[in-house]
Short mmCIF file of N, CA and C in Angstrom, two decimals:
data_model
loop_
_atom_site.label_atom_id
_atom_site.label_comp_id
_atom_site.label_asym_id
_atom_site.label_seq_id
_atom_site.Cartn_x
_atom_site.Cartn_y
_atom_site.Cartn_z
N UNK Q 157 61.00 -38.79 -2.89
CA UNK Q 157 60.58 -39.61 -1.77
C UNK Q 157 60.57 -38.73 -0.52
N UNK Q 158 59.23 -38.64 0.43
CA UNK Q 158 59.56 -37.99 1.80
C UNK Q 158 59.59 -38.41 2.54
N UNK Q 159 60.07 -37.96 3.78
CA UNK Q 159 60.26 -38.92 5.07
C UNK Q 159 59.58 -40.22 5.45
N UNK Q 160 58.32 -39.91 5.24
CA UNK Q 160 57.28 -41.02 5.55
C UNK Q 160 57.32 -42.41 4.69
N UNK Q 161 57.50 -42.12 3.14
CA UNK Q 161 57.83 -42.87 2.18
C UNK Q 161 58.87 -43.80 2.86
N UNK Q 162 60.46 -43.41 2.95
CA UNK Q 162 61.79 -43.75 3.59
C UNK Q 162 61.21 -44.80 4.77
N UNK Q 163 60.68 -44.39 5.59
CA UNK Q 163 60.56 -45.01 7.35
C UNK Q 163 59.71 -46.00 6.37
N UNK Q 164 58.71 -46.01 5.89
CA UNK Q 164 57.53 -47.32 5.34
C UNK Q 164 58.70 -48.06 4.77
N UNK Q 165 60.11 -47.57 3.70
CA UNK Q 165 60.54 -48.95 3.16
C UNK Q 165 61.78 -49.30 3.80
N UNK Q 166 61.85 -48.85 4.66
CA UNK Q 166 63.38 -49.24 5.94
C UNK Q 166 62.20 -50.11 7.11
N UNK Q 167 61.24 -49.50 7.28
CA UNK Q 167 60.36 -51.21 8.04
C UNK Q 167 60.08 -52.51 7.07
N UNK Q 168 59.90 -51.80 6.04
CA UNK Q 168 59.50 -52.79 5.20
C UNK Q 168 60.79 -53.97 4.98
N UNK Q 169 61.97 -53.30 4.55
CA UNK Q 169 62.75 -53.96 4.95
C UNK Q 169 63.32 -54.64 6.06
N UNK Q 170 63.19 -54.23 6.99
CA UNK Q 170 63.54 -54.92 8.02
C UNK Q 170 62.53 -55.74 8.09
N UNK Q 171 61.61 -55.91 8.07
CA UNK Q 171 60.37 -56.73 8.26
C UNK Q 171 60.60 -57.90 7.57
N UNK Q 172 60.82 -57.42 6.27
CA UNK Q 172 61.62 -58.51 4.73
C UNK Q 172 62.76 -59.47 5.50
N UNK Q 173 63.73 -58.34 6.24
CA UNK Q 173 64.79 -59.35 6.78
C UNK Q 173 64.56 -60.52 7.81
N UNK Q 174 63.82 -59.49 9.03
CA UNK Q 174 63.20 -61.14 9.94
C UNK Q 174 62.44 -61.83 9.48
N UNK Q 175 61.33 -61.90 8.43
CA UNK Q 175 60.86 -62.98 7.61
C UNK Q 175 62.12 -64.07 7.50
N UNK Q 176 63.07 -63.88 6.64
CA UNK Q 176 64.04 -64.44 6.08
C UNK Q 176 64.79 -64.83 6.78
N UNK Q 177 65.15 -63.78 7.83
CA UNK Q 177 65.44 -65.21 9.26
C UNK Q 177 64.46 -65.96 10.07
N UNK Q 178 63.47 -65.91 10.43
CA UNK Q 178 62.69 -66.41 10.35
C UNK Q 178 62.04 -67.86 9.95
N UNK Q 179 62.51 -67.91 8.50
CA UNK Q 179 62.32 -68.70 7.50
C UNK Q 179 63.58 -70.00 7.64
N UNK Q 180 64.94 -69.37 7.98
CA UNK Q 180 65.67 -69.37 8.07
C UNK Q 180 66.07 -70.77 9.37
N UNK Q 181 65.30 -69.95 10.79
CA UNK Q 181 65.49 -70.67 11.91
C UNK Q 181 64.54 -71.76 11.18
N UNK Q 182 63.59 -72.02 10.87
CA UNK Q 182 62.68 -73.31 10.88
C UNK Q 182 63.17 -74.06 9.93
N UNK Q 183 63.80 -73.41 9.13
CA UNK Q 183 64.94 -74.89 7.96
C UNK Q 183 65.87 -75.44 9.27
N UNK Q 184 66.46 -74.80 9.77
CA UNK Q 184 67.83 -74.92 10.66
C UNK Q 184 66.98 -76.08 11.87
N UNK Q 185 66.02 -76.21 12.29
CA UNK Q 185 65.59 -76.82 13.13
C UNK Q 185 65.10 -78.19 12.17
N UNK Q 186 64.36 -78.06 11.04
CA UNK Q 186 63.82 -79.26 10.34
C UNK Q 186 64.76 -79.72 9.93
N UNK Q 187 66.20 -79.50 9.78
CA UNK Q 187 67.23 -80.10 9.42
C UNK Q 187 67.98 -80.89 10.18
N UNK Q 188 68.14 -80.38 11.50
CA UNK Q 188 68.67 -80.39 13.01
C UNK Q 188 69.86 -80.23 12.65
N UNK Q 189 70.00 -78.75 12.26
CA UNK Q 189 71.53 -78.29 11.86
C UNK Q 189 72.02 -78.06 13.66
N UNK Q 190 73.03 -77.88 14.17
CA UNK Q 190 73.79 -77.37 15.40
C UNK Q 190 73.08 -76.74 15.87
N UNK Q 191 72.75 -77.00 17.31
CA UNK Q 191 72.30 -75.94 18.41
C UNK Q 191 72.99 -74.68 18.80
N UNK Q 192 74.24 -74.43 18.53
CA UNK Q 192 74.87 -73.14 18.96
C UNK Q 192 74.44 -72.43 17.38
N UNK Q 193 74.21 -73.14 16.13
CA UNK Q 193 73.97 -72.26 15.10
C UNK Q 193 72.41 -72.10 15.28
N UNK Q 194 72.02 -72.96 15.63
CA UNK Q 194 69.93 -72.56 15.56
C UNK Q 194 70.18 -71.74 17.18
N UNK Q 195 70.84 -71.58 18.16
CA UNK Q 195 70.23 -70.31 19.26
C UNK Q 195 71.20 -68.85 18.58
N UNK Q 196 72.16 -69.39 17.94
CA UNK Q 196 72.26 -67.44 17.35
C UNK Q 196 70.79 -67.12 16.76
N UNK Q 197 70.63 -68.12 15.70
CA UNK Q 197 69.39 -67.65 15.21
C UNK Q 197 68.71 -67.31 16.43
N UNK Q 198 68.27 -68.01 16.94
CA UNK Q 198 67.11 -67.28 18.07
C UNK Q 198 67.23 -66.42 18.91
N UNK Q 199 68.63 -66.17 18.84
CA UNK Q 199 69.35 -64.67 19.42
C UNK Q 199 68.91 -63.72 18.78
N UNK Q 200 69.47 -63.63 17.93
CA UNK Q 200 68.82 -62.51 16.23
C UNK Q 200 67.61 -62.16 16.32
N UNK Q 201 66.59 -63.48 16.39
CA UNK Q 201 65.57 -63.30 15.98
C UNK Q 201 64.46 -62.34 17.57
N UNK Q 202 65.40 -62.73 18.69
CA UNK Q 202 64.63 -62.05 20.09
C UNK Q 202 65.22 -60.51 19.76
N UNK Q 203 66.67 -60.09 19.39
CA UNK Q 203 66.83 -59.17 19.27
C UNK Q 203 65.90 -58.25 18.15
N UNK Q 204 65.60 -58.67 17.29
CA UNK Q 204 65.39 -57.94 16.45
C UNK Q 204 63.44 -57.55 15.93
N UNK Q 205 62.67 -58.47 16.97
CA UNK Q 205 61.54 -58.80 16.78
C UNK Q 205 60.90 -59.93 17.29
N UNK Q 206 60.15 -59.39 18.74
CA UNK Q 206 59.95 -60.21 20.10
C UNK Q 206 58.48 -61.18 19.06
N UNK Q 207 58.04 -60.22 18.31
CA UNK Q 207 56.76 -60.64 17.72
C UNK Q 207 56.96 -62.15 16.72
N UNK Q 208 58.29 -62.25 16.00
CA UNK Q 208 59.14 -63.50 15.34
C UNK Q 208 59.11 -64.36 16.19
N UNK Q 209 59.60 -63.83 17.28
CA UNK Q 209 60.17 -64.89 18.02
C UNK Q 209 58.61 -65.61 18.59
N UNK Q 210 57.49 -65.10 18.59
CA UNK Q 210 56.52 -65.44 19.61
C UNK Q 210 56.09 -66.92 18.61
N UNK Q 211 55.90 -66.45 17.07
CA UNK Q 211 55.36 -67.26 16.02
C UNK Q 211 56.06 -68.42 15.79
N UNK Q 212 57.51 -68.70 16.24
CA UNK Q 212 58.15 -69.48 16.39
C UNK Q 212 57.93 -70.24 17.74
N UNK Q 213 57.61 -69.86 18.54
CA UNK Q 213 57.42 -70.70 19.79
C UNK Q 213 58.57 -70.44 20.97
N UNK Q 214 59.60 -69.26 20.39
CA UNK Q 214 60.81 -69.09 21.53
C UNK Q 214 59.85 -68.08 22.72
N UNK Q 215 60.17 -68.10 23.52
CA UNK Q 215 59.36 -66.83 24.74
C UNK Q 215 60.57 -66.16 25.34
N UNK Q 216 60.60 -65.14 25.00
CA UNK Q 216 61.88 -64.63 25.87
C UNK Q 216 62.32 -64.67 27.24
N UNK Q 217 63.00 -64.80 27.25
CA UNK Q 217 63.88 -65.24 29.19
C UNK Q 217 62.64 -64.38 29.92
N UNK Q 218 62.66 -63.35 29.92
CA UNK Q 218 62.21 -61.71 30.50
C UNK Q 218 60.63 -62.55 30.65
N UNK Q 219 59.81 -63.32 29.82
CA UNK Q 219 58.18 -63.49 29.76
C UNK Q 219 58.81 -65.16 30.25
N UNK Q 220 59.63 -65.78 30.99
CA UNK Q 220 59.64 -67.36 31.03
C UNK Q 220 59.26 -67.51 32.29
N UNK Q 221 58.59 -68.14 32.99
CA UNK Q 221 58.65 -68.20 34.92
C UNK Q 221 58.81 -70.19 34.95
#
C-alpha cells in the first residue's frame, strides 16, 4: 500500500464514520431522544464535517446572523 492508497482509506473512513453519525443524529431526532444527547450529536457532527452538518439543516454559529 502507498501513501496515496492510506490517505484514500483513512478519508474513506472517516467519511464512513460521519455517515454513521449522521445517520445516527436523524434516528435521535425521529425518536425525540434528549436534547443535550441530539446537540452532542450536532457538536460532533459541526466538528468533524461542516458539509454533514449543512445536509442536516444545522448552520454553524460562525454562518448564523
Amino acid at each position: 500500500m502507498n501513501v496515496i492508497d492510506g490517505a484514500d482509506s483513512t478519508t474513506g473512513l472517516e467519511q464512513a464514520s460521519t455517515d454513521v453519525l449522521a445517520a445516527a443524529y436523524q434516528e435521535a431526532v425521529a425518536l425525540g431522544l434528549g436534547r443535550e444527547f441530539i446537540r452532542l450529536l450536532e457538536k460532533e457532527l459541526l466538528r468533524r464535517d461542516v458539509r454533514a452538518t449543512r445536509f442536516l439543516g444545522i448552520i454553524p454559529k460562525q454562518e448564523r446572523r
